[in-house]
Structure formats: C-alpha cells, structure tokens
XYZ file of C-alpha atoms in Angstrom:
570
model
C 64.916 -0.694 204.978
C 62.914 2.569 204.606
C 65.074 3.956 208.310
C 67.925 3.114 206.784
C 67.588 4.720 203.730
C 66.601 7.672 205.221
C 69.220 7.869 207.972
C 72.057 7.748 204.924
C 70.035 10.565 203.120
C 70.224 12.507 206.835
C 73.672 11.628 207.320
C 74.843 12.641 203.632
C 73.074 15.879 204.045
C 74.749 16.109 207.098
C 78.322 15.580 205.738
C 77.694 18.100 202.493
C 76.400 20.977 204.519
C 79.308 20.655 207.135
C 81.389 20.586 204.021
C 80.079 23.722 202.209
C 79.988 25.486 205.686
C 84.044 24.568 206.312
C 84.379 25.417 202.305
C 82.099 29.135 203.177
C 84.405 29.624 206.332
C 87.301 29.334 204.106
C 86.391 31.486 201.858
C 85.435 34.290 203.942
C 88.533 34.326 206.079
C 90.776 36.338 204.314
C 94.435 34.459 204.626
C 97.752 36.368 204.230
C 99.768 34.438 201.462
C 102.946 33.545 201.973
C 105.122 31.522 200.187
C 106.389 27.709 200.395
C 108.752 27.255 203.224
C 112.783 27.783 201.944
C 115.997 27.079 204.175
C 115.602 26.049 207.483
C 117.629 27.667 210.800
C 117.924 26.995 214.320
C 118.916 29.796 217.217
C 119.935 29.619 221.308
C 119.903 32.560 223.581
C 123.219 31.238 224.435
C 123.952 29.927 220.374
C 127.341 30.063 218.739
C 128.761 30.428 215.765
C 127.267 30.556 212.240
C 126.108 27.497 211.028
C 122.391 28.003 212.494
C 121.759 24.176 212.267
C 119.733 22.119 214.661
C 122.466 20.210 215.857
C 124.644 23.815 216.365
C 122.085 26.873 217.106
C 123.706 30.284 216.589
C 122.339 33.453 218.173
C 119.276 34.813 216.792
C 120.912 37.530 215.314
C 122.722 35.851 213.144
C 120.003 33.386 211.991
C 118.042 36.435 211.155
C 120.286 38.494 208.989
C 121.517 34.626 207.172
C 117.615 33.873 206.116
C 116.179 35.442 203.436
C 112.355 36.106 202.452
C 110.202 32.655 203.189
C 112.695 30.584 204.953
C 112.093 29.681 208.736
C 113.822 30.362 212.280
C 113.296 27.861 214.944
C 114.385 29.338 218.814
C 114.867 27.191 221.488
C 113.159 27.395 225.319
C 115.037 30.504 226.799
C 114.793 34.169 227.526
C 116.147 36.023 225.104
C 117.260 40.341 226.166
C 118.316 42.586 223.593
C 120.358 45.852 222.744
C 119.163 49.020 221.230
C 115.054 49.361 220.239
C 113.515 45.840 220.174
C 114.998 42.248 221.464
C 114.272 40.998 218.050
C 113.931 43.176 214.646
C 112.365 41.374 211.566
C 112.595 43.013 208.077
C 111.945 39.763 205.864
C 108.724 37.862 205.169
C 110.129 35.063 207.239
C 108.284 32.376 210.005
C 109.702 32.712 213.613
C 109.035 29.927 215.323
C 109.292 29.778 219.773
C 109.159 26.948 221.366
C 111.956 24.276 219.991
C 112.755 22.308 222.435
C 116.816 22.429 221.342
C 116.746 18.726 220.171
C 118.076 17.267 217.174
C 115.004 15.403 216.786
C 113.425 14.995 213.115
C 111.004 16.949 212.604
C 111.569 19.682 215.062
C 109.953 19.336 218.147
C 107.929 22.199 219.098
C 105.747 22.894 221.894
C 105.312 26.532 223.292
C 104.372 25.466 226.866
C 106.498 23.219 227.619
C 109.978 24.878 226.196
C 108.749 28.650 226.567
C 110.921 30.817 224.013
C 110.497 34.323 226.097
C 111.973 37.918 224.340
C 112.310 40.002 227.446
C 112.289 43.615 226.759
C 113.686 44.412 230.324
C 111.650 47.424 230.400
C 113.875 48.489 228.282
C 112.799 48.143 224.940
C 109.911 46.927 222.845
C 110.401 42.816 222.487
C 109.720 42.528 218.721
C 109.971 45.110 215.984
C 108.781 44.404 212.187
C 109.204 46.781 209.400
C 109.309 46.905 205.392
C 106.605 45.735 203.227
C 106.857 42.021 204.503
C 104.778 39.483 205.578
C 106.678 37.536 208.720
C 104.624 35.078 210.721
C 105.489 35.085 214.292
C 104.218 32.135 216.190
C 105.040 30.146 219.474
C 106.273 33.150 221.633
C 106.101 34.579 225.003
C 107.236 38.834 224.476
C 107.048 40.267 228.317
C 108.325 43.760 229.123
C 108.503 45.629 226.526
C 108.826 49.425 226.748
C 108.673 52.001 223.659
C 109.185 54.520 225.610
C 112.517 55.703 224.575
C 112.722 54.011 220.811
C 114.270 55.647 218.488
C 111.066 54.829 215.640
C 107.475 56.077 216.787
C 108.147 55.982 220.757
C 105.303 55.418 222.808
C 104.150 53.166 220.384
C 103.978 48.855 220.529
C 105.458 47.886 223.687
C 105.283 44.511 223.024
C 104.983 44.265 219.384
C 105.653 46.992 216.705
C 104.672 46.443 212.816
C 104.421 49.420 210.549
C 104.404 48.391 206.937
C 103.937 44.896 207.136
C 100.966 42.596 207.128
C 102.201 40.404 209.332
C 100.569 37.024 210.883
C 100.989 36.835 214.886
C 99.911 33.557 216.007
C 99.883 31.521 219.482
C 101.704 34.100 221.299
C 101.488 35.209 225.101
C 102.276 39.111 224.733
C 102.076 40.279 228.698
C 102.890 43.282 230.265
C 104.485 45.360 227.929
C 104.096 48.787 227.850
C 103.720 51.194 225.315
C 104.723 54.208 226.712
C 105.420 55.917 230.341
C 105.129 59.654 229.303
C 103.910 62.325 231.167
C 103.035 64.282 228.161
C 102.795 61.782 225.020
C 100.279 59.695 224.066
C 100.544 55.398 223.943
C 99.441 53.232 221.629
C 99.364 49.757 221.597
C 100.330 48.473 224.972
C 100.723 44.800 223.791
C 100.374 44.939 219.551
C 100.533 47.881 217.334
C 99.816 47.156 213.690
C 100.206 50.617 211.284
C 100.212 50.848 208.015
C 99.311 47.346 206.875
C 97.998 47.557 203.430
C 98.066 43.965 202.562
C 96.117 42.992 205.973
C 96.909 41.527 209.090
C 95.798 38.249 211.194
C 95.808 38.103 214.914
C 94.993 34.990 216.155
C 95.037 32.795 218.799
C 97.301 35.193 221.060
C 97.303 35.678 224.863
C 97.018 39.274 225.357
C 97.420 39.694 229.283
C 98.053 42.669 231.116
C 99.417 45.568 228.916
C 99.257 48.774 229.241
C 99.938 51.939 226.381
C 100.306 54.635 228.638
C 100.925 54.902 232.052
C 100.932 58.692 232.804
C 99.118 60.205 229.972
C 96.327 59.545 227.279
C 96.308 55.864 226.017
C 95.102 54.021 223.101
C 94.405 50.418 223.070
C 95.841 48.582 226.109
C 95.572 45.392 224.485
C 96.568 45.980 221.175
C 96.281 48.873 218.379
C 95.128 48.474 214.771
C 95.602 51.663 212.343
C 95.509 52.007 208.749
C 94.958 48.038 208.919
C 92.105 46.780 206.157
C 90.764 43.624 206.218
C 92.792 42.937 209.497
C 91.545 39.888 210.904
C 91.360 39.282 215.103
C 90.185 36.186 215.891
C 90.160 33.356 218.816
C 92.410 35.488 220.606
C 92.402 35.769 225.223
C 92.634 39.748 225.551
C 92.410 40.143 229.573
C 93.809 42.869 231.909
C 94.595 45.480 229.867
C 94.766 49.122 230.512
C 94.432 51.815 227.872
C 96.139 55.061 230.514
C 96.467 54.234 234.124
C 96.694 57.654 235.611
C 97.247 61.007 234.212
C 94.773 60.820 230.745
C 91.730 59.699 229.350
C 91.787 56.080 227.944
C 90.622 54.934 224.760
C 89.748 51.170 224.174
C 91.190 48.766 227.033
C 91.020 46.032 225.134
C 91.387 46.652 221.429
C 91.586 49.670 219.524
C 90.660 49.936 215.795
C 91.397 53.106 213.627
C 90.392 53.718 209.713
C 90.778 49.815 209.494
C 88.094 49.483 207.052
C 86.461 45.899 206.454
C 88.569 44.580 209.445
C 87.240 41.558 211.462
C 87.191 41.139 215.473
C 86.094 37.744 215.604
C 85.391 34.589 218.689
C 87.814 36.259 220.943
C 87.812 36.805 225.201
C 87.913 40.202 225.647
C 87.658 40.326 229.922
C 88.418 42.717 232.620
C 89.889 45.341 230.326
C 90.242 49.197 231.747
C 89.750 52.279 229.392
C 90.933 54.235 232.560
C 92.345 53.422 236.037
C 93.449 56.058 237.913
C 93.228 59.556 238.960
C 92.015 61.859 235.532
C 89.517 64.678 234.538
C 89.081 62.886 231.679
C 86.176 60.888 229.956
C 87.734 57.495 229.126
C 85.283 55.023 226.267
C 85.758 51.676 225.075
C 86.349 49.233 228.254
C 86.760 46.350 225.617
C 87.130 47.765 222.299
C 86.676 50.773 220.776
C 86.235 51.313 216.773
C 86.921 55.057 215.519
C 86.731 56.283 211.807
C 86.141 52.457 210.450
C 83.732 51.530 207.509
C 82.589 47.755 207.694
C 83.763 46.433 211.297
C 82.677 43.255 211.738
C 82.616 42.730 215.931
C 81.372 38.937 215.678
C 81.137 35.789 218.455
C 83.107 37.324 220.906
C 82.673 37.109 224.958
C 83.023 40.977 225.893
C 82.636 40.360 229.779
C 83.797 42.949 233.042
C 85.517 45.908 231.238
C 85.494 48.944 232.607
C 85.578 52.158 230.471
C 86.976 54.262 233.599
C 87.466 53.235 237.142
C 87.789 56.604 238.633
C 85.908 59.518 236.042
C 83.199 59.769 233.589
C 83.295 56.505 230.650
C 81.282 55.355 228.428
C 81.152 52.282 226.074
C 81.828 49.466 229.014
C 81.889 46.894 226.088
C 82.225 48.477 223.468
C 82.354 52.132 222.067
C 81.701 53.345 217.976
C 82.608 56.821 216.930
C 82.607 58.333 213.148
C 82.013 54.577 212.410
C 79.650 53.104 209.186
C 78.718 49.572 208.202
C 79.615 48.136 211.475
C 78.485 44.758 212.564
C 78.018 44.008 216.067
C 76.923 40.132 216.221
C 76.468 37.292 218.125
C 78.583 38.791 221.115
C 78.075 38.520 224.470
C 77.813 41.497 226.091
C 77.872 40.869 230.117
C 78.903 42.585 233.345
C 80.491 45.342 231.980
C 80.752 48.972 233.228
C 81.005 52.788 231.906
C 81.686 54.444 235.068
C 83.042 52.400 237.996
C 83.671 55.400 240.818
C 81.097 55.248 242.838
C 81.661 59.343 244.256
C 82.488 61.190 240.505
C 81.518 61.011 237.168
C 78.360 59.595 234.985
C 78.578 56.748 232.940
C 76.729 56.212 229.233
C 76.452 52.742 227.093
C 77.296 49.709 230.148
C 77.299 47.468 227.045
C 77.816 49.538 223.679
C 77.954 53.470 223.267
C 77.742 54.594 219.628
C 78.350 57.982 218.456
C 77.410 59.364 214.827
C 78.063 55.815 213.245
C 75.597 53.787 211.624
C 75.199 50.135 213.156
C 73.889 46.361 212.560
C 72.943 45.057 216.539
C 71.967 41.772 215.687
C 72.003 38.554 217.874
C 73.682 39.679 220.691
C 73.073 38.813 224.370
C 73.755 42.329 226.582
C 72.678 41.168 229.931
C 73.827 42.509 233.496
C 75.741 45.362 232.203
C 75.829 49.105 234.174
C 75.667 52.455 232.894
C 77.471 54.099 236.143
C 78.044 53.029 239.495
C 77.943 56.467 240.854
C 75.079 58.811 242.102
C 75.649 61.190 239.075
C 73.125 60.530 236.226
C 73.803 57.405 233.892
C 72.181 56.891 230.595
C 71.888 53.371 229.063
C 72.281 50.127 231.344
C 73.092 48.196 228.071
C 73.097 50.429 225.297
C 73.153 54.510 224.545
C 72.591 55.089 221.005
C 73.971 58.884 220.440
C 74.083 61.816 217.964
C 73.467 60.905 214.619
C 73.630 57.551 214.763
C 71.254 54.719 212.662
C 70.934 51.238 213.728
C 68.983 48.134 213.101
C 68.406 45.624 215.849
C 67.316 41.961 215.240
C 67.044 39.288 217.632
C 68.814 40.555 220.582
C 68.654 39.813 224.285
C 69.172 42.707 226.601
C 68.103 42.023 230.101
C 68.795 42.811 233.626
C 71.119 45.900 232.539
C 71.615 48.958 235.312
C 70.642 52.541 234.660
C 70.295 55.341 237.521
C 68.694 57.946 236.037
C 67.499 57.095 232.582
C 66.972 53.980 230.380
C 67.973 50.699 232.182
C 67.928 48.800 228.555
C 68.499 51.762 226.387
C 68.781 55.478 226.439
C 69.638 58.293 223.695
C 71.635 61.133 223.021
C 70.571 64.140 219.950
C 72.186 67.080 219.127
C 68.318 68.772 218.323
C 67.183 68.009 214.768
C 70.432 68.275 212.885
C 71.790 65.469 214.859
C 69.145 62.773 215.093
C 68.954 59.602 216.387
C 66.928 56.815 214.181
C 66.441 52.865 214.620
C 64.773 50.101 213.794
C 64.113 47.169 216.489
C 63.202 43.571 214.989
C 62.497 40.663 217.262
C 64.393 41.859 220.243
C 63.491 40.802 224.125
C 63.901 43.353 227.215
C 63.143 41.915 230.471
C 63.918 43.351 233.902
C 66.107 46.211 233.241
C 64.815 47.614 236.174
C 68.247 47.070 238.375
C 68.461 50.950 238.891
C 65.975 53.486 240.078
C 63.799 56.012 238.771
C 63.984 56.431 235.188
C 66.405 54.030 235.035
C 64.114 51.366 234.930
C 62.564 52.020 231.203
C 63.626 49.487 228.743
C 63.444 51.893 226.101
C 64.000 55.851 227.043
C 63.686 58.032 224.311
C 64.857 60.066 226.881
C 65.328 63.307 224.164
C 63.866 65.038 221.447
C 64.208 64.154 217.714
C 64.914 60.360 218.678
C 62.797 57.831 215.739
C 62.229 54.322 216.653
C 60.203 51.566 214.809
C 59.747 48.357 216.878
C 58.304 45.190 215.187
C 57.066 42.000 217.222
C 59.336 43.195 220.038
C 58.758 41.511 223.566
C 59.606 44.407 226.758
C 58.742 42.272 230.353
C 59.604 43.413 234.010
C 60.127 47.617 234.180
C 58.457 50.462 235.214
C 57.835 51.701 231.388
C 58.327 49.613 228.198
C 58.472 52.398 225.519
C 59.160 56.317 227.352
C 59.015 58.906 224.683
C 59.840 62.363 225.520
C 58.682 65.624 223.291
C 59.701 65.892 219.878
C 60.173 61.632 219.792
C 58.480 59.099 217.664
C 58.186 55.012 218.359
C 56.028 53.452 215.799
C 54.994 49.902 217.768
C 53.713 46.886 216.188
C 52.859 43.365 218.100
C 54.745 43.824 220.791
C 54.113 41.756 223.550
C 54.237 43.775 227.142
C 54.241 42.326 230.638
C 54.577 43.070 234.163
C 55.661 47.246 233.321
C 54.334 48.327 236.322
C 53.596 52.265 235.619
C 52.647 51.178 232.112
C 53.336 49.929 229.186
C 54.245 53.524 226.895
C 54.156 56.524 228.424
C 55.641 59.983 228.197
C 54.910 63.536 225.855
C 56.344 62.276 222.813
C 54.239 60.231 219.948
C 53.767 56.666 220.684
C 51.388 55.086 218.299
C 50.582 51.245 219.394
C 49.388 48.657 217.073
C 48.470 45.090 217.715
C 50.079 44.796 221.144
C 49.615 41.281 223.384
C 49.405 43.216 226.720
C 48.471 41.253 230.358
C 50.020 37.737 229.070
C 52.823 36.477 231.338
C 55.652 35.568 227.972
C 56.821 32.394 230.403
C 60.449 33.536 229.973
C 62.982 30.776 231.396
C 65.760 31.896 233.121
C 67.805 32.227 229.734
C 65.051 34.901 228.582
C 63.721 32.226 226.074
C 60.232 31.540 225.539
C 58.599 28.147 227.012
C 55.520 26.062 225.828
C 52.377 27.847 225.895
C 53.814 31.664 225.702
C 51.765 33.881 224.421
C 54.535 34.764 222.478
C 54.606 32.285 220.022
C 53.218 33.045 216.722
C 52.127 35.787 217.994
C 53.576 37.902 215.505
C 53.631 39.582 211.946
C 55.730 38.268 209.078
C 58.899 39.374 208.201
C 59.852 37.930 205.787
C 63.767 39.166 205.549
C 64.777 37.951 209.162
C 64.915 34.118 208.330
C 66.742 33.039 212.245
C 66.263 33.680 215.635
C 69.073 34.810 218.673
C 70.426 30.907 218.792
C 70.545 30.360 215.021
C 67.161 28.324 214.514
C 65.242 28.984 211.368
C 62.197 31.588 211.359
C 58.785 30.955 211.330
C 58.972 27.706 213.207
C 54.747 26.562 212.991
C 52.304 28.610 212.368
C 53.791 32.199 212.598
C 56.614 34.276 213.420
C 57.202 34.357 217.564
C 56.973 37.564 219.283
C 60.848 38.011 220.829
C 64.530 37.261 220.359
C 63.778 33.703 220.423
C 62.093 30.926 218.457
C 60.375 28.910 220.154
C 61.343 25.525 218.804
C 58.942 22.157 220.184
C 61.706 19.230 219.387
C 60.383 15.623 218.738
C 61.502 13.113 220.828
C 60.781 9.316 219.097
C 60.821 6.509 221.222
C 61.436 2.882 220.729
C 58.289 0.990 220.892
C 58.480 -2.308 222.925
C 56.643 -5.319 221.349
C 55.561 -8.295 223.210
C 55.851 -11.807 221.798
C-alpha cells in the first residue's frame, strides 16, 4: 500500500515538473506571431493559369502576387529557376510551404523528402528574396545555387536567402551551396542566410545549412549564414556543416554563423561541423571556424555540438569554435567544444583559441565540454589548446571540462593575451576540471598559462591532472587558488615569477578520473571542497552538494541506489 502510494506521489511529481519545464521552455522561446491561416493556394513549376487551386496549380508567381498577408502557398515536388534577382521574391507575411506532393488529396499532403520542392538559383541569382516589414514563414524547401553576386539590392549579400526588414521564420529547409558573392574586391555575407534589419526577431530552425560559401575571392562573413541588426533572433536545432566564410583571396570571418549587434539573440542545440573561416591562399588572419559573435550584448551560445571547424586552413586563425569580439553578456553553455582548429597549415601562421578566442568581451563559460581541440598545427607559436582569453576581457567559468586540448608553445588548456595594464585580462574559475592538456610541447603543456603580465585569476575547488604545470604565472600576474586538487603535473604544480598564492590544495591524490573526466568512487575529490553556495549543479545537470560537501571538479560525484527484489522462501 505504502509503495504504491509513494510511486503515484513520484510519478505525479514527475508529470508536474515535466509540465512546468515544457510550460518554462515555452515561455522562454521567444515565437514570432503570426496570424490565423487565410486563403489557401497551390503552385507547379510547370502551373497554369490563375485559379491557384489544388486540383489546377498556377505558377508561383502568380500565387504569390494573388495572396495577401497570412494566407498560405503550397508548391509541388519540382525545381523551380527564376528571372531577374531571386527565383522567388516574398513581400507579404505569408507561409510558403515545399514539399506538396501535387495531389488533390484532403488535407494536403506534404512531405519535403519525398516530393523535394528545389528553387535553383542557377548561379545566377539568389534563390529566395524577402523584403518589407513582414513576417513570411518559409518551410519545406530545398534553395541550391544561389549567387548575389550581380543583384541589383545589396550584392554580395544572401546567396541563398536574403531578408532585410523582415522577421521572418525559416524552418525545415536544406539551403546548400549558395554563394554569396564571387568578388575580387567586395566583401560576402551570408553564404547560405542573411537576416538584416529584423527588428521584430527572427527564428532559424531546424534548417540544413550545407556547403555555402559568402565569398569566394575576397573577405567573407558567415559561410553558413549572417545575422545583423537581428535582436532576439533565435537559431536553434539547426545542421550547419561545410561552410566557408572566403575561400581564397581574404580573411574569413565565422564559417559557420556570423552574428553582428544582434543583441539578446539565441544560438541554440544546433550541429555546427567542419566549418572553414578560411581556405585558401591569404595574408590574412581568419577567426571564428564555427561562429563568430561581434558587437553583441547578451548572446546566448547554448547545447550546441561545435565539432572540426577550422578558423583558417592555410594562414594565421583564431577562434576554431568559436570567436567573441566587442561582445558583453555572452553565454557560452552546455556546448561541446571538440576537435576543432585555429590554424590548420602546418608551414605558416600561429593559431590562438582551438576552442573559443575572446577579445575585449565579457563572458559566462559555464558547462561546457572543450576537449581535443588545437591551437595551431604549425611550428609557429600557438597560444591556447582550448581557450585564449584576450585583451580586456572578464569571464566566469563554472563546471567545465577542458581536457586533452593542443598548444605548441604556450597554454595547452588556456593561455592569455593583455595589452599591459590598460587592457587587462580578469577571471574567475569555479568547479572546472583540466586533465592532460599536455598534447603539445614545451609550454604548451600548462593547463593554465598566465603566459603575460597584468592577467587576474581566482580559482575555487578547481581539479588540474596530467601536465607539466597546473597554474604558470608570469611577472606582473595574480592566481588566487583555493582547494584545488593537483595530480600527476610533472614539473609542478604552480610555478613561474608571477604571484601564486595556494590555499587548501589536495596535492599527491590520484582524482580516479574515468575516461569521461568524471570522478569515480573513492576520489579524493569528493567533498573535498569549500561551499559555494551560488553554483547549485554540476557539468551533467545533477544538483550540488551531493553528501557531505561540495566535490572538487566539473563533476558531482553522484553514488545511485540500486534496490533489489528480495526473494522469500516458503
């Protein structure tokens, strides 16, 4: 009686938290409003006439300039080619739906897979252009090459997609090689999206952004996609994969995604993989292999998988993951951080930041994993295997994991950059783990390089395992240490001119790391350290203290009950 009771006090505790959670979610995800649906019309690449009904499909163009503000467009399977700047233009706050399959069956049958609705830009035009203070949503297509080039409105800018004006919602699309521009001389934006200009916000979601490009002969600014003047623009559970910010000719700014005096805007659960700031021959330094946010207040960069981007393949890059200039408030959460690269060429150039650079921004680093990420690939001196933390810049960092990151010269796990005492550098570290960021050589294999002058660092119940150093501090820098748990730092645990004061360290303790850098039974680690009383969860989520004190480290260790049924014998 007394298990059952309990198990429908569980279960309805269960139900109510999933429910406020969902309820939260909803809340905090800003939604674009459009209105109820009005008329309905249906278009063929090959349609007729002007009826625009299901059972006869006119051309697009004539569905489009016959619906007005909130009514809907279904196109049918096909590849659809255009005249003049764009395949399609859309000045109305309309839905565009791809991916009818032509039928008059009730309700329309849609599936974008199956009956692929593709605007081909021929490489001669951009494949979808939205203007006017409208809110369209464009869902269900497939928009492949697309050249701005030679528009008439902002060339060089949106090969795939252009929206100025608009907040527009683009949903379930596969945008692929478009590009934004081919000048020798003028810069590209926006190889695959470019949103300008959208007061009202904008949502990007659930997109396949494969294999765009904004400039391929000059400077280039977000392969992927391109988000100015865009507040509260939301970019979530989106694929953003093989995109190049300049291939030859320029320096290239954010492979991936590129964010620009978009204040409160959210990057949020998306793939962003295998993205290139720069790929060919330049004297330029290229940043921001993944993403990179300039001029932003309040970024949120939250549960997304920021894997093998490359800030430049063949000069000087930094930011392999991600890169933060003239940024403040910015969130960097939950992310992984793996594999990625600043500087790829193995005979020129120095890389800074594998993982994250940050330049005169202020930051929030908090429950990320940055693992197996390289500063530069090269012989020329690299700074930072995960992170470099530059010129006035202020961070906190809670309950990371940065381990087995690759530095050649200094700071395998982190490394900083001052401009002398007007242009500090100042953090405090919370509950973060550093193990075996010794992949490099030489000074590359400190955790933690305060590796020039007028750097500040605080470090609280912070657990450093596997380098030559833990804590390096140069003249003129100060790391304030308490309970920090060092192991197996083989030319010791702090070292260097600067000012290292040490309180309460665990020192000579193997922290019996598993191979996913969390702690097991019997670390030393565990409750090991002081309260703090403001950081209430560990790296996975779990609740902090779990027993008698707070554990040492990015991670919780958490002793789970296992009941088992007891057998009785007549």
């Amino acid at each position: 009686m007394y298990g059952s009771k309990w198990k429908r006090i569980v279960f309805s505790l269960a139900v109510a938290g999933l429910l406020s959670i969902g309820l939260c979610m909803l809340l905090n995800r800003r939604q674009i409003v459009q209105a109820d649906p009005g008329n309905v019309w249906f278009a063929k690449s090959d349609g007729t006439g002007s009826s625009c009904t299901q059972a006869q499909p006119c051309a697009p163009q004539i569905a489009l300039a016959q619906a007005s503000d909130d009514d809907t467009i279904y196109l049918a399977q096909g590849r659809y080619t255009g005249t003049g700047d764009a395949v399609i233009s859309v000045s109305k706050s309309i839905t565009l739906y791809g991916g009818w399959d032509g039928t008059t069956t009730a309700p329309p049958a849609r599936d974008p897979q199956a009956y692929p609705t593709t605007l081909d830009g021929e490489n001669k035009r951009r494949g979808l252009y939205i203007s006017g203070a409208v809110s369209p949503r464009i869902d269900g297509l497939t928009i492949t090459d697309g050249n701005a080039s030679h528009a008439s409105t902002d060339p060089g800018f949106g090969g795939g997609i252009y929206s100025s004006g608009a907040s527009p919602v683009i949903a379930n699309n596969v945008i692929e090689n478009n590009t934004a521009s081919t000048s020798t001389n003028k810069t590209g934006e926006g190889g695959g999206i470019y949103i300008a200009n959208a007061g009202n916000g904008a949502l990007i979601e659930g997109n396949q952004v494969l294999s765009n490009v904004a400039s391929s002969a000059y400077h280039g600014y977000g392969g992927g996609m391109y988000l100015l003047l865009a507040p509260s623009a939301q970019v979530a559970d989106n694929v953003v994969l093989q995109n190049t910010a300049s291939i030859t000719g320029g320096g290239g700014l954010g492979g991936g995604i590129y964010v620009s005096l978009s204040d409160g805007a959210t990057i949020t659960s998306n793939r962003i993989e295998h993205n290139v700031g720069q790929q060919g021959c330049s004297p330029f330094i290229s940043y921001g292999g993944g993403v990179y946010c300039y001029n932003t207040i309040g970024l949120t960069l939250s549960s997304n998988t920021i894997r093998h981007n490359t800030a430049s393949v063949s000069s000087s890059g930094n930011g392999g993951g991600i890169r933060i200039k003239f940024c403040d408030r910015v969130t960097v959460a939950g992310n992984t951080l793996q594999d990625n690269i600043g500087c790829a060429s193995t005979t020129t150039g120095s890389g800074r930041g594998g993982g994250l650079e940050t330049y005169r921004s202020d930051v929030t680093i908090s429950a990320n994993w940055v693992t197996g990420n390289t500063a530069g690939l090269g012989t020329s001196p690299s700074y930072g295997g995960g992170l470099y933390l530059s010129r006035d810049t202020s961070f906190t960092m809670t309950n990371n994991i940065v381990a087995a990151n690759h530095s050649n010269y200094q700071g395998g796990g982190m490394a900083f950059e001052t401009g002398g005492a007007s242009e500090p550098v100042s953090g405090i570290l919370v509950h973060n783990t550093f193990a075996a960021n010794d992949q490099g050589s030489g000074e590359g294999r400190i955790a933690i390089h305060l590796n020039t002058p007028y750097v500040t660092l605080v470090l609280t119940n912070n657990l450093i395992s596997g380098h030559t150093y833990g804590v390096y501090a140069t003249t003129n820098s100060t790391a304030t240490l308490d309970h920090t748990l060092f192991y197996a730092n083989s030319a010791g645990d702090t070292g260097g001119a600067g000012t290292i004061a040490n309180a309460n360290p665990v020192v000579g303790q193997d922290p019996l790391l598993n191979s996913e850098y969390h702690l097991q039974l019997g670390s030393p680690a565990s409750d090991a350290g002081i309260a703090i009383p403001w950081l209430r969860n560990d790296v996975d989520g779990d609740s902090r203290p779990f027993g008698a004190g707070y554990d040492i480290g990015a991670d919780e260790l958490y002793i789970r009950s296992m009941f088992l049924p007891v057998v009785l014998k007549k």
